[in-house]
PDB file of C-alpha atoms and ligand atoms in Angstrom:
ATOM      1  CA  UNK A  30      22.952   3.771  34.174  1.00  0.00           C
ATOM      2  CA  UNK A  31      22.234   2.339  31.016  1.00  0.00           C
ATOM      3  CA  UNK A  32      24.014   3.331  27.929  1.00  0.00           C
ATOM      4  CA  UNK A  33      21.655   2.764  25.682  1.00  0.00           C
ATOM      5  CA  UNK A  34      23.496  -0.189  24.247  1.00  0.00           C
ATOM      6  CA  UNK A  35      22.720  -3.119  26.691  1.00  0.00           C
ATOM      7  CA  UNK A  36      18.828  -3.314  25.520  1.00  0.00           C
ATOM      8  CA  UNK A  37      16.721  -2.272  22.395  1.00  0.00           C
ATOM      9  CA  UNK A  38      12.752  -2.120  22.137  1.00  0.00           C
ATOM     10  CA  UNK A  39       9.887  -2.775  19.740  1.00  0.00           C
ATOM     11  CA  UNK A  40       6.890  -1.851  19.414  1.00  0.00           C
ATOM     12  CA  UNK A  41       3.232  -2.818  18.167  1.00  0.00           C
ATOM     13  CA  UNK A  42       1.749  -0.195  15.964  1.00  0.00           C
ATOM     14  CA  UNK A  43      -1.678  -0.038  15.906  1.00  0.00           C
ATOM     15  CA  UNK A  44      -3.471   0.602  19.063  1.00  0.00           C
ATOM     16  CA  UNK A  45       0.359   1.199  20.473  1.00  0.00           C
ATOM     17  CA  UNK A  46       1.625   3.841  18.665  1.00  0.00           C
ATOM     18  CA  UNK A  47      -0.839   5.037  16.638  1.00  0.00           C
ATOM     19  CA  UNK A  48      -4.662   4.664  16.027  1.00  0.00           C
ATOM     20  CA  UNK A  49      -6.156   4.633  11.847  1.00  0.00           C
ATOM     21  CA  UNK A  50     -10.103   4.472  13.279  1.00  0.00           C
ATOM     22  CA  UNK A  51     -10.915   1.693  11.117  1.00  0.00           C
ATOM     23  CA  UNK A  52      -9.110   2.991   8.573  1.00  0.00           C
ATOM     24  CA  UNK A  53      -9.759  -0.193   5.643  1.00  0.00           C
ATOM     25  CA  UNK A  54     -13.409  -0.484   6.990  1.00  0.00           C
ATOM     26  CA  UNK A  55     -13.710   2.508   5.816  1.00  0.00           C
ATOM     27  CA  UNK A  56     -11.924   2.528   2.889  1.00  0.00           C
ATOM     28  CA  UNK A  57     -14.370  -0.398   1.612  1.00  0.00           C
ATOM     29  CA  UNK A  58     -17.547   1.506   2.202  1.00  0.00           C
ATOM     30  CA  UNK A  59     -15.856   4.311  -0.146  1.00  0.00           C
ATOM     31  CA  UNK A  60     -15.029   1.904  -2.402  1.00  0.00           C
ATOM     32  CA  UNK A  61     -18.492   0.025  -2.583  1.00  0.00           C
ATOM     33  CA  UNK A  62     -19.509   3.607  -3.187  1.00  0.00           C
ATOM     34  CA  UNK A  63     -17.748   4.165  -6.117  1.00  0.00           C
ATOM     35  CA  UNK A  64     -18.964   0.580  -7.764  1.00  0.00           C
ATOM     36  CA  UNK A  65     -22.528   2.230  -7.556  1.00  0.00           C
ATOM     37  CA  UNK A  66     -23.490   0.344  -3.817  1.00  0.00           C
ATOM     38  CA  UNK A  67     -24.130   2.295  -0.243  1.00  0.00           C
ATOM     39  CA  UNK A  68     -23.910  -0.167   1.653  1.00  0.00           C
ATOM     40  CA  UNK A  69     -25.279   0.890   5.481  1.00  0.00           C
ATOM     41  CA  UNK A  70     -22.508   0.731   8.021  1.00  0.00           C
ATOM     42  CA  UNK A  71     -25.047  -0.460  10.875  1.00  0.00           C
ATOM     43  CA  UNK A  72     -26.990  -3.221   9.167  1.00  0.00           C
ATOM     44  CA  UNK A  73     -25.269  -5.787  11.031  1.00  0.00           C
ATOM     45  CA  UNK A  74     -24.767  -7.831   7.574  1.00  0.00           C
ATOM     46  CA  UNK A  75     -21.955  -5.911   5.495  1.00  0.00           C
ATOM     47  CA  UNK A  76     -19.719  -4.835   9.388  1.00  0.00           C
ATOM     48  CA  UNK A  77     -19.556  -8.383   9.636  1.00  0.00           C
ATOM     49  CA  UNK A  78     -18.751  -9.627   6.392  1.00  0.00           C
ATOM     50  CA  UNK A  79     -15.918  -6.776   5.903  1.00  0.00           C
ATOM     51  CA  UNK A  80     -14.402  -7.279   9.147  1.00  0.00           C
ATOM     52  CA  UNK A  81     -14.449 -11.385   7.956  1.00  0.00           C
ATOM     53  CA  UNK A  82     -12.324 -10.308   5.035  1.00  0.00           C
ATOM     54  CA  UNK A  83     -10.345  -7.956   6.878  1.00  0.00           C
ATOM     55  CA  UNK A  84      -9.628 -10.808   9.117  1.00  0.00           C
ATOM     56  CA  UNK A  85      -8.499 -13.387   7.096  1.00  0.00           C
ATOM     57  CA  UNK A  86      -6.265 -10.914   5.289  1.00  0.00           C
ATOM     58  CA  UNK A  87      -4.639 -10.080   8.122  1.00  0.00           C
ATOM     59  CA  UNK A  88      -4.107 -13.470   9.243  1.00  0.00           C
ATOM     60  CA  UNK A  89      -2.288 -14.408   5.739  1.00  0.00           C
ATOM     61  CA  UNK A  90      -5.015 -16.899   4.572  1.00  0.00           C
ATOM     62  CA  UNK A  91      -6.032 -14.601   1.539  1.00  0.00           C
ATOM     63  CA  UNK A  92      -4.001 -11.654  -0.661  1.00  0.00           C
ATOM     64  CA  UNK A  93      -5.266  -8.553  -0.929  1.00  0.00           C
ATOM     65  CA  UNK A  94      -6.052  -9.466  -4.345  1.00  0.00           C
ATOM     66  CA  UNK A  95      -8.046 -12.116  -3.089  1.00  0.00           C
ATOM     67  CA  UNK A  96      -9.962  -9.871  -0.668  1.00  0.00           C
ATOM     68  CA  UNK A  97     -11.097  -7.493  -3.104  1.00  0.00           C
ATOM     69  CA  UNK A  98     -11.857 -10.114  -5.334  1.00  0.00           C
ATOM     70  CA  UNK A  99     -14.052 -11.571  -2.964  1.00  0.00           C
ATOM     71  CA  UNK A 100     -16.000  -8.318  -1.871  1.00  0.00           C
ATOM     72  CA  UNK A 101     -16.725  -7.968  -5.546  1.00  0.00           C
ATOM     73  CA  UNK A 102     -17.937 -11.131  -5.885  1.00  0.00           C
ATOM     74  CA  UNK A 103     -20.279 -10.372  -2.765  1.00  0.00           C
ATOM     75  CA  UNK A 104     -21.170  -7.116  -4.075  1.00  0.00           C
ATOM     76  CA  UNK A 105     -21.599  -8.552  -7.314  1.00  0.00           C
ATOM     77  CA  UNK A 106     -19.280  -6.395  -9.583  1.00  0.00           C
ATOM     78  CA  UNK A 107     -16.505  -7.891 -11.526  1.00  0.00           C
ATOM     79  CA  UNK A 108     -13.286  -6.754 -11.986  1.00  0.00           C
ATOM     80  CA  UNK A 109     -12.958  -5.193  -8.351  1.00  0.00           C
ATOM     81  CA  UNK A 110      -9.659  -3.202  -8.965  1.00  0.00           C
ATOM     82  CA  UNK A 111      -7.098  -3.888  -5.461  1.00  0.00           C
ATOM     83  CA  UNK A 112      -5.064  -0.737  -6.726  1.00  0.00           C
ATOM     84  CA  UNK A 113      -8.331   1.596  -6.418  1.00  0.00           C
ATOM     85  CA  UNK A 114      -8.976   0.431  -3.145  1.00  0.00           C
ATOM     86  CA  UNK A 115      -5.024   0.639  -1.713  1.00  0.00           C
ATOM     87  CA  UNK A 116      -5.294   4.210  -3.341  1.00  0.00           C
ATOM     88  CA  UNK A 117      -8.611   4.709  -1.033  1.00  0.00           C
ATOM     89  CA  UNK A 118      -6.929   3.261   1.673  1.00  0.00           C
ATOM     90  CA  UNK A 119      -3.694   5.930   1.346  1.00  0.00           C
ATOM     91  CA  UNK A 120      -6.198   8.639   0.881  1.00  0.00           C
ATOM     92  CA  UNK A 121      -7.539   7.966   4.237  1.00  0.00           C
ATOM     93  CA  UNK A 122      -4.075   8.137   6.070  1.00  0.00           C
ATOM     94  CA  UNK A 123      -4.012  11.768   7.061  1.00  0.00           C
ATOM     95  CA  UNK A 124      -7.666  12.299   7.834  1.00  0.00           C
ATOM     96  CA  UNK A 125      -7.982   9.291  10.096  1.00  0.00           C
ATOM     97  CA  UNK A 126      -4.341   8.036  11.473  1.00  0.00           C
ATOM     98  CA  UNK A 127      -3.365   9.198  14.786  1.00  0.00           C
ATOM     99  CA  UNK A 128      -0.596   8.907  17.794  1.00  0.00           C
ATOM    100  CA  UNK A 129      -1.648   7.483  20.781  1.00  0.00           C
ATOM    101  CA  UNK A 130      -1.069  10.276  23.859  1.00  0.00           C
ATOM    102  CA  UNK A 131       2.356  10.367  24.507  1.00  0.00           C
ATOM    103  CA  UNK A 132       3.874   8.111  21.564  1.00  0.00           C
ATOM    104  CA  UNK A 133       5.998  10.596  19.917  1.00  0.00           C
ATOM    105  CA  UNK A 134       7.380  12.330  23.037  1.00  0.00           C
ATOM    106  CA  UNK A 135       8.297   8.721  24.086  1.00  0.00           C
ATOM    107  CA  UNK A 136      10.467   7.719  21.011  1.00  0.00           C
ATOM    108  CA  UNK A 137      11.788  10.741  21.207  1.00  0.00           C
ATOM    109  CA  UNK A 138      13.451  10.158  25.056  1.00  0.00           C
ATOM    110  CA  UNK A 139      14.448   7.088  23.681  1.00  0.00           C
ATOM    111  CA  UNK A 140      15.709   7.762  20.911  1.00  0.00           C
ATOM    112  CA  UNK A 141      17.943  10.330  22.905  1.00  0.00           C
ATOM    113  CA  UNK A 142      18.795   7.715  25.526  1.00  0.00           C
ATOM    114  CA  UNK A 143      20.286   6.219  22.128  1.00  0.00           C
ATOM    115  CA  UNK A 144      18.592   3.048  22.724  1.00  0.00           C
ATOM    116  CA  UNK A 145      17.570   0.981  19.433  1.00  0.00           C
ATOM    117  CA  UNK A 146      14.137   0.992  18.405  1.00  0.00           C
ATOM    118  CA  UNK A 147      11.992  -0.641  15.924  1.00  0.00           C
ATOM    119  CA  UNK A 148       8.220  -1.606  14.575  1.00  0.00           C
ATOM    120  CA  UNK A 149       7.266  -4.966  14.303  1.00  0.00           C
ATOM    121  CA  UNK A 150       3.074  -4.666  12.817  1.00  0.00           C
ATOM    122  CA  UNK A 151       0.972  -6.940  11.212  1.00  0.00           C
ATOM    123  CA  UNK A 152      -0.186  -5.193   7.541  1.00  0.00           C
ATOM    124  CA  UNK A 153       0.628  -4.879   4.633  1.00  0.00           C
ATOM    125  CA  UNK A 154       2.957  -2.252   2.732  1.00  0.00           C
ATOM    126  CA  UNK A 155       3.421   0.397   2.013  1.00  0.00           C
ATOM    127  CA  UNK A 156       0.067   1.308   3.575  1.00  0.00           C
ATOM    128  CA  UNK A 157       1.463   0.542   7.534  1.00  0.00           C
ATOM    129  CA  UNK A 158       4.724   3.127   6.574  1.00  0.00           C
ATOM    130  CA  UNK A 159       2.367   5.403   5.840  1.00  0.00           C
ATOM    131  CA  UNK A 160       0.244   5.425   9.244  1.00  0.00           C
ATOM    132  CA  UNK A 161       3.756   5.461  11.004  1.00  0.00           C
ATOM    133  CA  UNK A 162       5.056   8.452   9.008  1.00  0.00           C
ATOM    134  CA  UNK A 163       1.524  10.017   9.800  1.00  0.00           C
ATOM    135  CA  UNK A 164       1.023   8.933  13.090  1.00  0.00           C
ATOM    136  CA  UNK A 165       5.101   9.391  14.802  1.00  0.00           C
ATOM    137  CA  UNK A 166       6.849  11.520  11.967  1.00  0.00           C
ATOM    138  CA  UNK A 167       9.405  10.820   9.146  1.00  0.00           C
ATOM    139  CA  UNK A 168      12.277   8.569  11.285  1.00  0.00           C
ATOM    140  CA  UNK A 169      10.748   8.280  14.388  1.00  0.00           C
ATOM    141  CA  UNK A 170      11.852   4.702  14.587  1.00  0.00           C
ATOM    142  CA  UNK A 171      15.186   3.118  12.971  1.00  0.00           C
ATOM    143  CA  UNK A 172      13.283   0.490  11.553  1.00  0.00           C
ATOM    144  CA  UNK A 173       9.795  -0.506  10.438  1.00  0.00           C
ATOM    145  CA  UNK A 174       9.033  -4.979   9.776  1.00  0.00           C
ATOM    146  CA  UNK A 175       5.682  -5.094   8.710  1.00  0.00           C
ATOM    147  CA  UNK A 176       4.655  -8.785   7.831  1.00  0.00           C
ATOM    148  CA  UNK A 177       3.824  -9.009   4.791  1.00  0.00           C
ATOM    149  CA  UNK A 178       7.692  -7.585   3.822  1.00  0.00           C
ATOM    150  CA  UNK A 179       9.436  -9.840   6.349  1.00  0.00           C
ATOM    151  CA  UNK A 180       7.174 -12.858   5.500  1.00  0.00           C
ATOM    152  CA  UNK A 181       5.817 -13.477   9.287  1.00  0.00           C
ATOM    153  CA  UNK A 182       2.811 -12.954  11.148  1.00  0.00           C
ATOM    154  CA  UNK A 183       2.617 -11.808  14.898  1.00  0.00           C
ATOM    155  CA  UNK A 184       2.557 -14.502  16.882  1.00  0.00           C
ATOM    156  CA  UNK A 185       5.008 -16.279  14.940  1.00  0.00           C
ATOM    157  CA  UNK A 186       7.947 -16.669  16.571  1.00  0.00           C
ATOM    158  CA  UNK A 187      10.074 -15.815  12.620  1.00  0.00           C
ATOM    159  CA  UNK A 188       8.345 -12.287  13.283  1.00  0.00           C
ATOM    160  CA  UNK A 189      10.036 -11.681  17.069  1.00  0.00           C
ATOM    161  CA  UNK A 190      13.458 -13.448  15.454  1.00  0.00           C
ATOM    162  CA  UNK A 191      13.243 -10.693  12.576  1.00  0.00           C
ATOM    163  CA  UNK A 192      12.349  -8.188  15.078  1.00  0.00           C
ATOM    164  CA  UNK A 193      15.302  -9.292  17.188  1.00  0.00           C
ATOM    165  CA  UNK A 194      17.858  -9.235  14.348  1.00  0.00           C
ATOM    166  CA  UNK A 195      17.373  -5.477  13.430  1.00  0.00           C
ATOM    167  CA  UNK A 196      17.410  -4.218  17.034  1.00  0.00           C
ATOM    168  CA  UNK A 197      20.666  -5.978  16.693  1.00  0.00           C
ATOM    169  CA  UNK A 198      21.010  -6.882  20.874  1.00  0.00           C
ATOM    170  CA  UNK A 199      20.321 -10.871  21.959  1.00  0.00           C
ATOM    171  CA  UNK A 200      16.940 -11.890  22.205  1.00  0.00           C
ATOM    172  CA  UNK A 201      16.659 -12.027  26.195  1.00  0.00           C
ATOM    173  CA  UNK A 202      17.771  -7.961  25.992  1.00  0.00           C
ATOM    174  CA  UNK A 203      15.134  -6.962  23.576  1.00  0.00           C
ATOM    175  CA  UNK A 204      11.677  -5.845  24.687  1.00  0.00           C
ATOM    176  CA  UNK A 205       8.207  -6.230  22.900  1.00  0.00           C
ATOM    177  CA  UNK A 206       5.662  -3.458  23.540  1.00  0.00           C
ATOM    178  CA  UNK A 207       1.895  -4.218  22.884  1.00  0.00           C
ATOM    179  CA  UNK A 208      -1.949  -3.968  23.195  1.00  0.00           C
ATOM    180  CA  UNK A 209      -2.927  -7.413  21.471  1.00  0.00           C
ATOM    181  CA  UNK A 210      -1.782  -9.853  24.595  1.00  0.00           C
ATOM    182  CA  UNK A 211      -1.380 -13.395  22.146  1.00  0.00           C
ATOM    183  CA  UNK A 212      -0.413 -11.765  19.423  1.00  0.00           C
ATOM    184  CA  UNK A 213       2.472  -9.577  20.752  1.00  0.00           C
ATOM    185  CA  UNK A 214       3.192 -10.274  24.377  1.00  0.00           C
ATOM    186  CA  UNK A 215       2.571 -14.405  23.809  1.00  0.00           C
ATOM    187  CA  UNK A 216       4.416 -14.206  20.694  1.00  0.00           C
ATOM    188  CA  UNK A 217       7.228 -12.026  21.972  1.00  0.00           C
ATOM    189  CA  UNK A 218       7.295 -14.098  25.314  1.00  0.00           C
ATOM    190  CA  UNK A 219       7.643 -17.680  23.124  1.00  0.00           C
ATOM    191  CA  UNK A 220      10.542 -16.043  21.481  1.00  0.00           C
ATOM    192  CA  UNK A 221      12.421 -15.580  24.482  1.00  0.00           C
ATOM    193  CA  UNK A 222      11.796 -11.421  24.617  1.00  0.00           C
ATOM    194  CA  UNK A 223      10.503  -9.155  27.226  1.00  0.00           C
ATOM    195  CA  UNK A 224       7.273  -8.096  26.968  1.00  0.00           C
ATOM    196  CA  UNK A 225       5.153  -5.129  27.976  1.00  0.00           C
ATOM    197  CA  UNK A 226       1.623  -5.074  27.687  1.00  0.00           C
ATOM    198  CA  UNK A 227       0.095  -1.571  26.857  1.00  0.00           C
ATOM    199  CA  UNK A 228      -3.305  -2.335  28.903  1.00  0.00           C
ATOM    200  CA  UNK A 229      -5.403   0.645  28.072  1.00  0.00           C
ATOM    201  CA  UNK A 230      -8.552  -0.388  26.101  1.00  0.00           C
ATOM    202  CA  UNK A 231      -9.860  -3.296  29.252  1.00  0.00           C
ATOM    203  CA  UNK A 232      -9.462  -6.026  27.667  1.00  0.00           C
ATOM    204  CA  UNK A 233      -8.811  -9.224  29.133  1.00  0.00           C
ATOM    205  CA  UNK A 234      -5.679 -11.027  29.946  1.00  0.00           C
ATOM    206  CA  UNK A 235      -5.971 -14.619  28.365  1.00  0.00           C
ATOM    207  CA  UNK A 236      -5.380 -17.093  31.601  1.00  0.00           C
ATOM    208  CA  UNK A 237      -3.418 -19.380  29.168  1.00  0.00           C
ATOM    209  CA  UNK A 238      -1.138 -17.262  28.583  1.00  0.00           C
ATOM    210  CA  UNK A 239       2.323 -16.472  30.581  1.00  0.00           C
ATOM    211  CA  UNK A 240       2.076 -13.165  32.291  1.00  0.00           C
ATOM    212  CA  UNK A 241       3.633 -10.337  30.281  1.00  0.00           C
ATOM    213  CA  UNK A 242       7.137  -9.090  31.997  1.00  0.00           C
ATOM    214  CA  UNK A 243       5.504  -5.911  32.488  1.00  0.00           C
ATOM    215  CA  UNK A 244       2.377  -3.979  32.381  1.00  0.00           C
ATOM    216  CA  UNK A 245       1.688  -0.554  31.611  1.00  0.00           C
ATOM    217  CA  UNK A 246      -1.472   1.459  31.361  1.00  0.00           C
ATOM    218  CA  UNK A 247       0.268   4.719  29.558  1.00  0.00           C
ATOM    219  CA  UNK A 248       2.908   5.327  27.043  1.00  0.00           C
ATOM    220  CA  UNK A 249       4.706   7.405  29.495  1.00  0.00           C
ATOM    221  CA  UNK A 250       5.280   4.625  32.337  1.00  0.00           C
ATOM    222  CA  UNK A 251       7.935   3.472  29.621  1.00  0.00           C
ATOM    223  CA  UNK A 252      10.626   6.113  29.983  1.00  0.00           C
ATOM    224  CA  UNK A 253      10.423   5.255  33.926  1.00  0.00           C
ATOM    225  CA  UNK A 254      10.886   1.733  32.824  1.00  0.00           C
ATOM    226  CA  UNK A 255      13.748   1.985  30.479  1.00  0.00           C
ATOM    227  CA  UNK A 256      15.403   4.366  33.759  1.00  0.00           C
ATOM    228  CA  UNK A 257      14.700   2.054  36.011  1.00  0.00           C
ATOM    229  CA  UNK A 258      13.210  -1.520  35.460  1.00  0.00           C
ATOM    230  CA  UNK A 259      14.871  -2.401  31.945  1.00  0.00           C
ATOM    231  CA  UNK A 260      17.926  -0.868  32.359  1.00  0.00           C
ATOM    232  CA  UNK A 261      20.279  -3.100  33.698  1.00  0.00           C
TER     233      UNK A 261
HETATM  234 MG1   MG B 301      -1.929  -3.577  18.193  1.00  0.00          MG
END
């Protein structure tokens, strides 16, 4: 049996653990709203242009400074205040941020099985604490890396090293649970970790990627797995 010592795991957040339903897509159109613009969700012109900003955000090519400097520059408006639309974004939290089935009961087992857990997400603080408080509870996991604290982006392999460090167990005994297969199962794979792909929302597996170690299709299959697969 294990002891809960040999092997620690992290997780993805968003689409994991937890759902925010477009939670910053959102929290521009609120914004825009306040600058005097409604701008119409389903015009095919501002979805895109958001999401583009969203995107490069994410990836670390612009600040969040930059990004709302840039959406008032589209929408015309100077002095687009970033704290108004964080604050927007923090509003939205409880109303929109959710668990995915089974998420909390699962930390808990593990948790109990005393094995080490963690959250390694791509974001930006201290909005992705928030959706984890909201989503799993106050202390649901020992520890939360969110990117733009620990100065990597999933895939990067300085993310999985991070990620590795605070589980505190080698690299070859810590597993990486996740929807987005190159960002977290090629990423956690490159870095020499174990990874489980949460495939629940059929997508596709990239063929250019290495297989994940495992594959699961509900948050529950995990306790099974630490019982009986990853337990050595
Ligand atoms: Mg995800």
């Amino acid at each position: 049996m294990n002891d809960g010592r040999e092997i620690g795991i992290g997780f993805d957040f968003d689409h994991t653990l937890g759902v925010d339903n477009a939670l910053e897509r959102k929290a521009f159109y609120a914004f825009a709203e306040e600058l005097g613009y409604r701008l119409d969700p389903h015009d095919g012109v501002w979805p895109t242009r958001i999401e583009e900003l969203l995107t490069e955000f994410r990836a670390g090519e612009v600040t969040l400074e930059q990004m709302i400097a840039r959406f008032g520059d589209a929408l015309a408006v100077r002095d687009a205040d970033p704290e108004r639309w964080r604050a927007l974004c923090y509003a939205l939290v409880d109303p929109l941020v959710r668990p995915i089935d089974g998420a909390r009961e699962l930390l808990d087992g593990l948790r109990a099985r005393g094995i080490p857990l963690a959250i390694l997400t791509n974001g930006w603080s201290p909005l992705q604490q928030k959706k984890i408080e909201r989503a799993l509870g106050p202390g649901a996991v020992e520890e939360i890396l969110v990117s733009d604290r620990i100065g990597a982006v999933k895939p990067a392999p300085a993310a999985f090293v991070a990620l590795v460090d605070a589980l505190g167990v080698p690299a070859e005994r810590a597993w990486y649970v996740g929807d987005n297969a190159r960002g977290d199962i090629g990423g956690a794979l490159a870095a020499g970790l174990r990874a489980v792909w949460f495939d629940w929302e059929g997508q596709t597996y990239p063929p250019d990627l290495p297989p994940p170690t495992l594959r699961i299709g509900a948050l529950r299959e995990l306790e099974t797995l630490a019982q009986n697969t990853i337990a050595p």
